[in-house]
Short mmCIF file of C-alpha atoms in Angstrom, two decimals:
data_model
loop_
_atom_site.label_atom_id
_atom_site.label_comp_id
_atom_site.label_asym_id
_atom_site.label_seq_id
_atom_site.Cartn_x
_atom_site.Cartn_y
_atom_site.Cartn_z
CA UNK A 263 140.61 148.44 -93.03
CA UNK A 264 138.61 150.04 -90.51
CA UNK A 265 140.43 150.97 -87.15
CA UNK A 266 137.66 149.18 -85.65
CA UNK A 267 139.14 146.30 -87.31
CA UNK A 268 142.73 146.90 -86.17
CA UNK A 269 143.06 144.20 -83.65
CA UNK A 270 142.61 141.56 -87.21
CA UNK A 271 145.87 143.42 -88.74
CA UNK A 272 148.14 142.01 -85.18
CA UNK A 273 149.14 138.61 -87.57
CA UNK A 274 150.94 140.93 -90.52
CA UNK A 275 154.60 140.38 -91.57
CA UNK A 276 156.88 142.97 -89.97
CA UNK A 277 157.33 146.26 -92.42
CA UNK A 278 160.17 148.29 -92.31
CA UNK A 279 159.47 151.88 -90.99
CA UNK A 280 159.78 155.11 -92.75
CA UNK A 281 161.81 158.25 -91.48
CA UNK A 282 159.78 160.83 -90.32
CA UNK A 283 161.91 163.36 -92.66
CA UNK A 284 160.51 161.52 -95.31
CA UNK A 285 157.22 161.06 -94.76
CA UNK A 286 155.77 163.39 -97.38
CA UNK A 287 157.92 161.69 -100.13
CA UNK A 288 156.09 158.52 -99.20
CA UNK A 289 152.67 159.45 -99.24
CA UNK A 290 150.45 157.38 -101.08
CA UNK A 291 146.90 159.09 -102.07
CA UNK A 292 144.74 156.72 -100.06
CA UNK A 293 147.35 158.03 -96.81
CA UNK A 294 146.34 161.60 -97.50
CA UNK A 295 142.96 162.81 -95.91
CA UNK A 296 139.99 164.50 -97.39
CA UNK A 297 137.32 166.46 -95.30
CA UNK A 298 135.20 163.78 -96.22
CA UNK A 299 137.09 160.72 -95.29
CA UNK A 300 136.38 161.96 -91.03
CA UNK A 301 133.00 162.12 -89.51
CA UNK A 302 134.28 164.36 -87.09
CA UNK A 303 135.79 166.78 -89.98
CA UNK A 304 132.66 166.16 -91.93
CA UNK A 305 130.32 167.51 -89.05
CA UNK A 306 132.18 170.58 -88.12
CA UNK A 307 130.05 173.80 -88.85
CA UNK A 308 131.18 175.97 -91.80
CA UNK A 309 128.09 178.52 -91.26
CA UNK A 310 125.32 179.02 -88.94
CA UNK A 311 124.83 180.91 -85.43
CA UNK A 312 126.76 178.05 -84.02
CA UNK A 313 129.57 178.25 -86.42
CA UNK A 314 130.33 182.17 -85.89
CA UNK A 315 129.96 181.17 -81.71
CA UNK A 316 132.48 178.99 -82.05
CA UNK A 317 134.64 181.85 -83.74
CA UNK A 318 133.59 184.76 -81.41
CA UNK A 319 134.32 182.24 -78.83
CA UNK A 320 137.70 181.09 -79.85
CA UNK A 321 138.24 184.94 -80.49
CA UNK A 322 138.39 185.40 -77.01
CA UNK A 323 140.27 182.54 -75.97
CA UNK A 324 142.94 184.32 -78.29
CA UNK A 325 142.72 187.40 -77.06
CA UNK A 326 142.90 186.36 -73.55
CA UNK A 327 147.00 185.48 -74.05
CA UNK A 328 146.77 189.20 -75.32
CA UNK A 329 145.17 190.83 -72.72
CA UNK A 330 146.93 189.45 -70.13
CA UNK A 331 150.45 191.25 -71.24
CA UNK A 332 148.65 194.09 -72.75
CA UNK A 333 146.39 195.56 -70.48
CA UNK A 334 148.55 195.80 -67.62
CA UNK A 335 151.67 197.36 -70.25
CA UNK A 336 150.87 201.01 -69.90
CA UNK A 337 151.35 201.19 -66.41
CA UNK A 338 154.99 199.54 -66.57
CA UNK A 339 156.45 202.41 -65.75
CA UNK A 340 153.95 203.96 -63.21
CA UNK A 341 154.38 200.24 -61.67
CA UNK A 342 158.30 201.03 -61.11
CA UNK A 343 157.76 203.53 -59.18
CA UNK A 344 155.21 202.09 -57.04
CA UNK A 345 156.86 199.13 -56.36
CA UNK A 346 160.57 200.90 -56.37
CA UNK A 347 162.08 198.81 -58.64
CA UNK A 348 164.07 198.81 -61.68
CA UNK A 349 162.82 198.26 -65.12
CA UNK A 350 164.41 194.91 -66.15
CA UNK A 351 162.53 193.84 -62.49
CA UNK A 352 159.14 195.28 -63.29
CA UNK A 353 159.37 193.81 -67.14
CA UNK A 354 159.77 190.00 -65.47
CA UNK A 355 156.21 190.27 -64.62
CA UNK A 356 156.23 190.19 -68.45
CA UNK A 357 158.36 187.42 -68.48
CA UNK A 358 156.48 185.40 -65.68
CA UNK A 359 153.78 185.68 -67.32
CA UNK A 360 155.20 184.23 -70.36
CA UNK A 361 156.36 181.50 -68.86
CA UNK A 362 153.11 180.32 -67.85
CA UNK A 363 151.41 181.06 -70.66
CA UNK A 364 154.22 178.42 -71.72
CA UNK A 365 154.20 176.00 -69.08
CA UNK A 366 150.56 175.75 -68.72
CA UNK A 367 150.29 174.50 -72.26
CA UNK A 368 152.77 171.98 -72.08
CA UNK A 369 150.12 170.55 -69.16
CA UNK A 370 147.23 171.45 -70.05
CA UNK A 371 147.97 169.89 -74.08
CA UNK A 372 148.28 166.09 -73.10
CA UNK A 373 145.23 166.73 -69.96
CA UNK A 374 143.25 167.76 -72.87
CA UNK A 375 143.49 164.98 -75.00
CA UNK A 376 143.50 162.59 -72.90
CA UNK A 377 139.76 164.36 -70.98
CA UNK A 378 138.87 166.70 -73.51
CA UNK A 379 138.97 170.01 -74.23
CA UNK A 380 136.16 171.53 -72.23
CA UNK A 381 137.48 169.60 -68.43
CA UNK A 382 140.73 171.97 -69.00
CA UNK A 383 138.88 175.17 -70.28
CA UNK A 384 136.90 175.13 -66.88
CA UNK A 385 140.58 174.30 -64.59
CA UNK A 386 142.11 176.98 -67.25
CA UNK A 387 139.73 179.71 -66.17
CA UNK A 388 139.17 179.06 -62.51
CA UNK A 389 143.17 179.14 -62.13
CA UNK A 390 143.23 182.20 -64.05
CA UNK A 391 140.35 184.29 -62.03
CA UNK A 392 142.65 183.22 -58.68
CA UNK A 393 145.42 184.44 -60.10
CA UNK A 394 143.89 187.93 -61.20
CA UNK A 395 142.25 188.15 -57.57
CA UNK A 396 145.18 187.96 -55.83
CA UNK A 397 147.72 189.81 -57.79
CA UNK A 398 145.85 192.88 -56.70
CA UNK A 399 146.62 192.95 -53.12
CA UNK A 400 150.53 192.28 -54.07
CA UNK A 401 152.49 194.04 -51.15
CA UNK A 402 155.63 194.09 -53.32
CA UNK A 403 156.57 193.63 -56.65
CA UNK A 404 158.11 189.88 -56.04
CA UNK A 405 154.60 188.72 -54.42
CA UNK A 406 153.27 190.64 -58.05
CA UNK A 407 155.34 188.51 -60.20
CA UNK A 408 154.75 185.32 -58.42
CA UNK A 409 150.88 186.02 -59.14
CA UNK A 410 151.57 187.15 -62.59
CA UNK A 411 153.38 183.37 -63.03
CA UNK A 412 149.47 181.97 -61.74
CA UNK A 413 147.97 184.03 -64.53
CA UNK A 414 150.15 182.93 -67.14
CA UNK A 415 149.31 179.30 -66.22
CA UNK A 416 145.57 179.47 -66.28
CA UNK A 417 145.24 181.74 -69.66
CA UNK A 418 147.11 179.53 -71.17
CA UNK A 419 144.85 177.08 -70.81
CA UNK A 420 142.11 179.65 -73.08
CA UNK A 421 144.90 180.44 -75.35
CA UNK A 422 146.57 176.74 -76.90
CA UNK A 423 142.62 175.66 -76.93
CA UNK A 424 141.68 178.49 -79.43
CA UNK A 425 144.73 176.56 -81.75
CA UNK A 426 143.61 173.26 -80.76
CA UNK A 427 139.73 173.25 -81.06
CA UNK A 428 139.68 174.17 -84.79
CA UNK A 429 142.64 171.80 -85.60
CA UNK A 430 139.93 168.99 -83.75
CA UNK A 431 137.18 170.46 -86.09
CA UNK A 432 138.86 171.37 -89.38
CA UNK A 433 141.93 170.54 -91.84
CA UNK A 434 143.22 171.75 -94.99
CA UNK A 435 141.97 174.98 -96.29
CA UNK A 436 139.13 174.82 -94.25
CA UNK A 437 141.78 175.21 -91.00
CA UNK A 438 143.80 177.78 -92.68
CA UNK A 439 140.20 179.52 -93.03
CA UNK A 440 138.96 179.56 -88.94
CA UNK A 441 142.79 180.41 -88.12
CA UNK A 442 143.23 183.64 -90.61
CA UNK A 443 139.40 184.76 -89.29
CA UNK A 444 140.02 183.81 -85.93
CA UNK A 445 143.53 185.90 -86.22
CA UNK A 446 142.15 188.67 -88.24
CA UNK A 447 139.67 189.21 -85.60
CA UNK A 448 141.92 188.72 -82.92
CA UNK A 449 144.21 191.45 -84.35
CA UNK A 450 142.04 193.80 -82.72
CA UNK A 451 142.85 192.61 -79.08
CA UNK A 452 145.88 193.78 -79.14
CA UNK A 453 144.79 197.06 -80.19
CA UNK A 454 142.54 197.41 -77.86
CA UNK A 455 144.01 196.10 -74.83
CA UNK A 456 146.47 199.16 -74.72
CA UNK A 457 143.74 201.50 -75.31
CA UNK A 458 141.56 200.12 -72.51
CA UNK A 459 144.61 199.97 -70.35
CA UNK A 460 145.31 203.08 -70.65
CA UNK A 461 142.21 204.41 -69.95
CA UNK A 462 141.83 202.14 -67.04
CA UNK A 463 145.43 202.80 -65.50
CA UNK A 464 144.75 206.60 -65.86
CA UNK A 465 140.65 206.49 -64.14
CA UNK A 466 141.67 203.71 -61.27
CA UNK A 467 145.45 202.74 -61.23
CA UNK A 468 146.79 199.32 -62.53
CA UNK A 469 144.76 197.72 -59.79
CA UNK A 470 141.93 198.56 -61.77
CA UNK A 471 143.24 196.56 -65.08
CA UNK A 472 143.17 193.80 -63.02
CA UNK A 473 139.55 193.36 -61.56
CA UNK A 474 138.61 193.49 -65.81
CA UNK A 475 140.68 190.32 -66.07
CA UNK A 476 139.07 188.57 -63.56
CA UNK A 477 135.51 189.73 -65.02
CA UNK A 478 137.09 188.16 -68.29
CA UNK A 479 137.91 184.77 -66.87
CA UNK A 480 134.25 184.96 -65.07
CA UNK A 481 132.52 185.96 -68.45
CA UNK A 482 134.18 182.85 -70.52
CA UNK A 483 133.93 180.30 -67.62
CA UNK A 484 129.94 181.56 -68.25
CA UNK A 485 129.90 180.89 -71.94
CA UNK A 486 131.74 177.52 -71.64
CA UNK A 487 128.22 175.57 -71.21
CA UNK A 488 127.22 176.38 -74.89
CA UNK A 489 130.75 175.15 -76.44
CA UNK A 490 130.53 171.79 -77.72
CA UNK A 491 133.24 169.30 -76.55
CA UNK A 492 135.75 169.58 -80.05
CA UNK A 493 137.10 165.97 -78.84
CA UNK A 494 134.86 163.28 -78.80
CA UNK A 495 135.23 160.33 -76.61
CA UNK A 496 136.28 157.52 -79.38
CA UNK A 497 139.59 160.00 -80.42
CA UNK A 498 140.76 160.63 -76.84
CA UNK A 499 143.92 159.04 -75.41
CA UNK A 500 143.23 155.62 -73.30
CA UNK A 501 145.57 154.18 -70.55
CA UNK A 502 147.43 156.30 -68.02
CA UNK A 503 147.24 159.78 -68.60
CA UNK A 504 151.00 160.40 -68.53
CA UNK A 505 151.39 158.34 -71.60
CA UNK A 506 150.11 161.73 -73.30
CA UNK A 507 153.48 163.24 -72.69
CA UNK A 508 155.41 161.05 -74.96
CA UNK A 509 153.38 162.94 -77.92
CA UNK A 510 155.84 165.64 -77.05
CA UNK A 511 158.82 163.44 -77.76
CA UNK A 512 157.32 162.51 -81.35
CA UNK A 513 156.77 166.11 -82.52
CA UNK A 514 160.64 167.15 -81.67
CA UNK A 515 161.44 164.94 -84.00
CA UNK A 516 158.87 166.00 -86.44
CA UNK A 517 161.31 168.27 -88.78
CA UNK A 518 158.67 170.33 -90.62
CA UNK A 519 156.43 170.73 -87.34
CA UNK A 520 159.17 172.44 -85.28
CA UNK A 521 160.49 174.29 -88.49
CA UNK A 522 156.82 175.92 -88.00
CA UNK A 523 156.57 176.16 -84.67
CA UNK A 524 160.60 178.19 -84.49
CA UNK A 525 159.06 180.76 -87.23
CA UNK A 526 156.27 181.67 -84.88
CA UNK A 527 158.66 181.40 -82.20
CA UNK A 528 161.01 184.25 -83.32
CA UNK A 529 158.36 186.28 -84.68
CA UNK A 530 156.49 186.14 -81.15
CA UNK A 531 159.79 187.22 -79.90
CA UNK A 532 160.10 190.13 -82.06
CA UNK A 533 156.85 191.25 -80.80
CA UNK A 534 157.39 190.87 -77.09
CA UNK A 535 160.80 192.86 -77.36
CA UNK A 536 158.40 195.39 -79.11
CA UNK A 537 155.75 195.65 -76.83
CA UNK A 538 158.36 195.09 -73.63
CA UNK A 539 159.98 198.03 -74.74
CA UNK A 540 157.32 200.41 -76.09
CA UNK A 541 155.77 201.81 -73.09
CA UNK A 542 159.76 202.80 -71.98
CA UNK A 543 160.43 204.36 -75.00
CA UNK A 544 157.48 206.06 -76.08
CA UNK A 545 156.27 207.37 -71.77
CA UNK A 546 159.92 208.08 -70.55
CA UNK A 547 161.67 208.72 -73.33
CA UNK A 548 159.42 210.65 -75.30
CA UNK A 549 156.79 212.01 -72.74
CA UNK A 550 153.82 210.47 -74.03
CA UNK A 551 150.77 209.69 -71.34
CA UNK A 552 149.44 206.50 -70.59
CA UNK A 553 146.22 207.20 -72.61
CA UNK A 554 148.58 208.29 -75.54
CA UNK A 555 150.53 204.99 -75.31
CA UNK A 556 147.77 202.85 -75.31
CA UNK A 557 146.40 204.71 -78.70
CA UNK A 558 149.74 204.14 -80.23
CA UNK A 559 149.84 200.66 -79.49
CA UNK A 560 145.91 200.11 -80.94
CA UNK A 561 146.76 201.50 -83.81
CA UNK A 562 149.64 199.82 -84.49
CA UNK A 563 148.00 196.26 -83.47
CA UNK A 564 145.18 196.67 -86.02
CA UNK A 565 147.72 195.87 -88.38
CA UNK A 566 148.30 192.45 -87.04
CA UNK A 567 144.43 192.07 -88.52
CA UNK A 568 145.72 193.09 -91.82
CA UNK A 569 148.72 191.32 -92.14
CA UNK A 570 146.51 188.12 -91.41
CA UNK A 571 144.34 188.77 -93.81
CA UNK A 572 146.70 189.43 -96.76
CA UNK A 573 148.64 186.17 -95.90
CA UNK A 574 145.67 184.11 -96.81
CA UNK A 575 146.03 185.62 -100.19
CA UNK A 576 149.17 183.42 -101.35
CA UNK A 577 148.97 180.68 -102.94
CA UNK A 578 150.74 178.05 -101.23
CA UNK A 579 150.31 179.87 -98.19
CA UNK A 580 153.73 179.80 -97.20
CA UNK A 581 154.93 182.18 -100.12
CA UNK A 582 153.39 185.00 -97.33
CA UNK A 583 155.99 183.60 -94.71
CA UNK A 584 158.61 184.19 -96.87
CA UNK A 585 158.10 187.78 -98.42
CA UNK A 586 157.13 188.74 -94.63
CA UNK A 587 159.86 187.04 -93.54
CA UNK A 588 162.48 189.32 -95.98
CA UNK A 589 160.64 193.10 -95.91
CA UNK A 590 160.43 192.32 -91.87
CA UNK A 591 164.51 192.20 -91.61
CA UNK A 592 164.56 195.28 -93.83
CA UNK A 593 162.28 196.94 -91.28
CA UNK A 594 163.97 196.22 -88.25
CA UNK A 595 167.21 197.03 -89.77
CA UNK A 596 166.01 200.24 -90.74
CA UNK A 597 164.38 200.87 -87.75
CA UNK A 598 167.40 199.74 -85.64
CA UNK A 599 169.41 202.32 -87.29
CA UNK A 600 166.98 204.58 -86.28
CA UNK A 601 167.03 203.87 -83.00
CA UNK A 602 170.62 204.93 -82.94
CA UNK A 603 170.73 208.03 -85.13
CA UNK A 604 167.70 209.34 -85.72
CA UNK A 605 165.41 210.27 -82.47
CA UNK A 606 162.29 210.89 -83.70
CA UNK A 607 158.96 209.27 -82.62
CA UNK A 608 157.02 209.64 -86.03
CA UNK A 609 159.71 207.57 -87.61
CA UNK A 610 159.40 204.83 -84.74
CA UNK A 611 155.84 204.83 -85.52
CA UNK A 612 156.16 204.09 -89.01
CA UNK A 613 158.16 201.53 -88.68
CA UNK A 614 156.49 199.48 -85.95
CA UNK A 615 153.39 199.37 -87.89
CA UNK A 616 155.53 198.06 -91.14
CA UNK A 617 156.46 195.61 -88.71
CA UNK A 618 153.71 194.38 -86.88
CA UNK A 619 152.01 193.82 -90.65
CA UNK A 620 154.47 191.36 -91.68
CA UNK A 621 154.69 189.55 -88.08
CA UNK A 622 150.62 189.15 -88.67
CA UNK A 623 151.02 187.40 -91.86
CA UNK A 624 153.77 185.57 -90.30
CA UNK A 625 151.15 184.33 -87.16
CA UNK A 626 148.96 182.86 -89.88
CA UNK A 627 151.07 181.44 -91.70
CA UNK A 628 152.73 179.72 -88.69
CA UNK A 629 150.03 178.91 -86.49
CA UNK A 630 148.10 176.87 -89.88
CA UNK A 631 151.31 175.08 -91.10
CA UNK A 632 152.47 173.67 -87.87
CA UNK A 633 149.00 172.58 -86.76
CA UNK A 634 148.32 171.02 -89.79
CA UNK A 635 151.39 169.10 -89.28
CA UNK A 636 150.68 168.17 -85.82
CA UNK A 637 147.14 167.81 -86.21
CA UNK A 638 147.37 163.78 -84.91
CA UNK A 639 148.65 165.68 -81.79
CA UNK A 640 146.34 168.32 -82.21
CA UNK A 641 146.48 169.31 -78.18
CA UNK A 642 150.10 168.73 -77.48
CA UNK A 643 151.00 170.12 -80.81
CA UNK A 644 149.26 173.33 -80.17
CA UNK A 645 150.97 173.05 -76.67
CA UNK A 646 154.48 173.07 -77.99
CA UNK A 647 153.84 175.60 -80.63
CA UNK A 648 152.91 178.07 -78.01
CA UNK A 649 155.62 177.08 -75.89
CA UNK A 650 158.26 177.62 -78.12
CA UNK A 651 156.75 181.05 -78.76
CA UNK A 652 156.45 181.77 -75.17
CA UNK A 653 160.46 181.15 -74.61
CA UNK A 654 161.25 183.34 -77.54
CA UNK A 655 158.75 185.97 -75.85
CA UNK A 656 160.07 185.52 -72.10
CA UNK A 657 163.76 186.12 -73.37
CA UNK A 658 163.18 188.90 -75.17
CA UNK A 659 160.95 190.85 -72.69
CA UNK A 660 164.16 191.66 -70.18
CA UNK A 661 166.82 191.85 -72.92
CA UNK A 662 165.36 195.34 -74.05
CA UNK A 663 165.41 196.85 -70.51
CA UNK A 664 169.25 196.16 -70.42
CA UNK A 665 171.36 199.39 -70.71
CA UNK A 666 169.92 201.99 -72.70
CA UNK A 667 166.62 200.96 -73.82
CA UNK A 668 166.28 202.54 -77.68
CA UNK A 669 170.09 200.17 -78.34
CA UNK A 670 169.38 197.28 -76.55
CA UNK A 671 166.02 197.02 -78.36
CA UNK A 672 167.56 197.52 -81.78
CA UNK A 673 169.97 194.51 -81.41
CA UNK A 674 167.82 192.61 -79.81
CA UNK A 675 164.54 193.11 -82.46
CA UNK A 676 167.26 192.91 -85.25
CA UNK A 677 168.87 189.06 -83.81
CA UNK A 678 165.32 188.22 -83.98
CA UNK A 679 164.54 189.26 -87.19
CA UNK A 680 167.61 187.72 -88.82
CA UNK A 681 165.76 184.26 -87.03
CA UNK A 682 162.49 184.61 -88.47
CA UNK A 683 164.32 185.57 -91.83
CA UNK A 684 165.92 181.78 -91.34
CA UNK A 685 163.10 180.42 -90.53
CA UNK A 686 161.07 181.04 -93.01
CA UNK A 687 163.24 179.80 -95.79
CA UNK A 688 163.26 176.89 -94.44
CA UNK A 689 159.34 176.80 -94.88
CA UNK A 690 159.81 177.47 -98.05
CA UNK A 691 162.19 174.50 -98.83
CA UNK A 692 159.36 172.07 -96.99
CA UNK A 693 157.33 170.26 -99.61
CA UNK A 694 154.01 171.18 -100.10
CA UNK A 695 151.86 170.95 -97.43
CA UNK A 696 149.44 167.59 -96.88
CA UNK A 697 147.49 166.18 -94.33
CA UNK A 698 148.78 162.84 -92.91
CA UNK A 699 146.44 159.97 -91.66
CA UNK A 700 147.26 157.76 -88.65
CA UNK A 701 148.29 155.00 -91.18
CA UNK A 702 150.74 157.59 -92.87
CA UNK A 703 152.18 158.20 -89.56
CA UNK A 704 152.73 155.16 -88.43
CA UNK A 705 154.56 154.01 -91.67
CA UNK A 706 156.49 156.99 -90.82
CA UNK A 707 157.70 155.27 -87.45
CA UNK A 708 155.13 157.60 -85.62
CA UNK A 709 152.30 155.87 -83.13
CA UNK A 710 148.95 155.41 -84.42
CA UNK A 711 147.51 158.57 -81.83
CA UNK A 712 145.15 159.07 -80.18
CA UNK A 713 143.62 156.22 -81.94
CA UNK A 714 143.36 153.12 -82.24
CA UNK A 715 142.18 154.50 -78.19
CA UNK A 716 145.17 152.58 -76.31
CA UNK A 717 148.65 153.36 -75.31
CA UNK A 718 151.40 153.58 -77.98
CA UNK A 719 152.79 150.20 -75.85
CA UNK A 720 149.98 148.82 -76.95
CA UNK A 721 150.46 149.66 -80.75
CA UNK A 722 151.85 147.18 -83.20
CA UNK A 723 154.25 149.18 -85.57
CA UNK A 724 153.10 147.07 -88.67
CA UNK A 725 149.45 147.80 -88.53
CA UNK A 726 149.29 149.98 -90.76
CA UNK A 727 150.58 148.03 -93.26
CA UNK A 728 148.23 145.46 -93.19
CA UNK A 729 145.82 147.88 -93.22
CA UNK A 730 146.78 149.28 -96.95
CA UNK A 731 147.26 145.51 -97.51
CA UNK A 732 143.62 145.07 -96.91
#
């Protein structure tokens, strides 16, 4: 039946609901969707000058959560002393940032289904371009941080949207196909971001890094006209806006989804403690410039391309979780022995880009599984995903700075990698990955959202029944 129909189904016997742990055992084949079965799906670009916009554009939504941490890291240290602070206080602009980033989706994920993606994208940016603005004429480093909270928020806005708009436009393989290009691509903002920072930091000071960020936010607020809206009116959520929020509720209990969502988590982490602590270890400790650090940390971040890349080449795609998962705590262990014995920057090196290969399959294989799963939910579920990562992140950026830098960032890179490690084997113990329909979710005690366009009070829990029925 139709869900234009749905109102005819209201008469139906009451059905028993399904767990939502057992949903994929239940599955029928008519609950599983094709490409085909959506017009929305079935419309979405797989070549053409608009397709490879949409990527470039969702490129640098990505990259935008990147550059925001990135640019600015070279001049942590330079930033200590201008501020005269300590470097567990300069890393919680780190941290502030973070939390933003992590905050902002949790808003801007039900706002976005509920108006669309493109409303947000324009709030996202303006808030952003504010915040960048203003954290230049910081007077001390607490005024700095506070700004650095107003960036997080309004990136974030760019960042869950490059997750959500291809889980609105694609599924399946298709998905895993615009995440792994959009990652692989993205791989390289990382590795630049250093290297421009560096430059920048050394020509102009970190004030400098700043006015580029805002010229960012300006630059994508002017592209925005020629992005389609990815959410069209008829699968938007109706009623009060709020009611968007209970999505939230629904994917906690979603097993698999947050099973996801915890592996990117951790291996976020891992990279924050990384990238929190590089610019300590490699300026102060071993006397490298700014320029330098920024050309160790591009180099090292065009392996987050590669890793990405090579993940799409398992078949099921979580197999790539699972080997990354296991040579990653092998790296981190060796490298956290390291750390302690052996003082030697080549041998850092080497390890770090071992490292940051397997955390970029890990990304892909992450970010595709969970939004697959919470593809119903597609804006709060990309929301929560990057949420999660960002509290992983925001812990991890401070623990590093604690005591001497090259221990506490051993234990605290090797408690993370013993997390991913768990994580991912408990991907691999997840059945094989499908696609449910709203009628598969709402045998599965889930609400029919965002359709049938009303408010899950408004949603009989038997409809879908009657709808196999007919």
């Amino acid at each position: 039946m139709a869900d234009n129909q749905l109102p005819n189904a209201q008469a139906a016997e009451p059905q028993p609901t399904v767990p939502a742990d057992e949903i994929r055992q239940d599955l029928k084949p008519s609950e599983v969707e094709s490409p085909s079965s959506d017009p929305d799906i079935q419309s979405a670009p797989t070549s053409g000058g608009y397709y490879w916009f949409v990527i470039i554009y969702l490129v640098l939504l990505s990259a935008f959560g990147s550059f925001v941490n990135d640019m600015y890291i070279p001049t942590l240290p330079a930033m200590c002393k201008a501020f005269h602070c300590s470097v567990s206080t300069c890393q919680l602009g780190l941290t502030f940032g973070m939390i933003g980033l992590g905050l902002g989706q949790m808003l801007f994920g039900p706002f976005s289904d509920h108006w669309g993606r493109k409303p947000i994208l324009y709030i996202a940016m303006v808030v952003f371009a504010i915040g960048a603005f203003c954290s230049v004429w910081s007077k001390s480093i607490w005024e700095f941080i506070w700004w650095r909270l107003v960036q997080g928020f309004g990136a974030s806005g760019g960042y869950f949207l490059a997750r959500t708009i291809p889980a609105d436009m694609y599924r399946g393989q298709n998905l895993a196909k615009v995440m792994a290009l959009v990652g692989a691509i993205n791989g390289f903002a990382p590795a630049s971001a250093p290297v421009i920072g560096g430059f920048v930091s050394h020509a102009v000071g970190w004030k400098g890094i700043f006015w580029i960020l805002f010229g960012f936010s300006i630059m994508l607020l002017i592209l925005a006209p020629a992005l389609k809206e990815s959410l069209p009116k008829a699968r938007r959520v109706k009623g009060k806006f709020w009611i968007a929020f209970e999505n939230y509720g629904y994917l906690v209990k979603n097993k698999h989804f947050m099973v996801h969502s915890f592996l990117k988590g951790a291996a976020l982490g891992l990279v924050f403690a990384y990238v929190s602590a590089a610019p300590f270890i490699i300026q102060v400790h071993y006397h490298y410039s700014q320029l330098d650090f920024g050309l160790f940390m591009g180099f090292n971040a065009i392996f987050i391309a590669f890793g990405s890349t090579v993940a799409l080449t398992f078949k099921p795609l979580k197999k790539a979780a699972v080997y990354a998962a296991r040579g990653l705590f092998v790296i981190v262990f060796g490298q956290g022995v390291c750390l302690y014995l052996l003082d030697n920057i080549w041998v850092y090196e080497a390890w770090n880009v071992c490292m940051i290969f397997c955390v970029g399959m890990i990304f892909t294989v992450s970010n595709t599984l969970a939004m697959n799963e919470g593809r119903l939910y597609a804006g709060d579920a990309s929301a929560l995903l990057g949420f999660i990562g960002y509290v992983f992140g925001g812990a991890a950026s401070p623990l590093v700075g604690l005591g001497d830098i090259l221990h506490s960032t051993a234990i605290t890179q090797m408690v993370l990698a013993a997390l991913v490690l768990v994580f991912a084997h408990m991907t691999k113990v997840i059945p094989a990955e499908l696609v449910p329909t709203f009628q598969s979710a709402n045998r599965a005690g889930l609400p029919k959202y965002p359709k049938p366009l009303a408010s899950t009070k408004d949603m009989n829990p038997n409809l879908s029944s009657a709808s196999a029925a007919s």
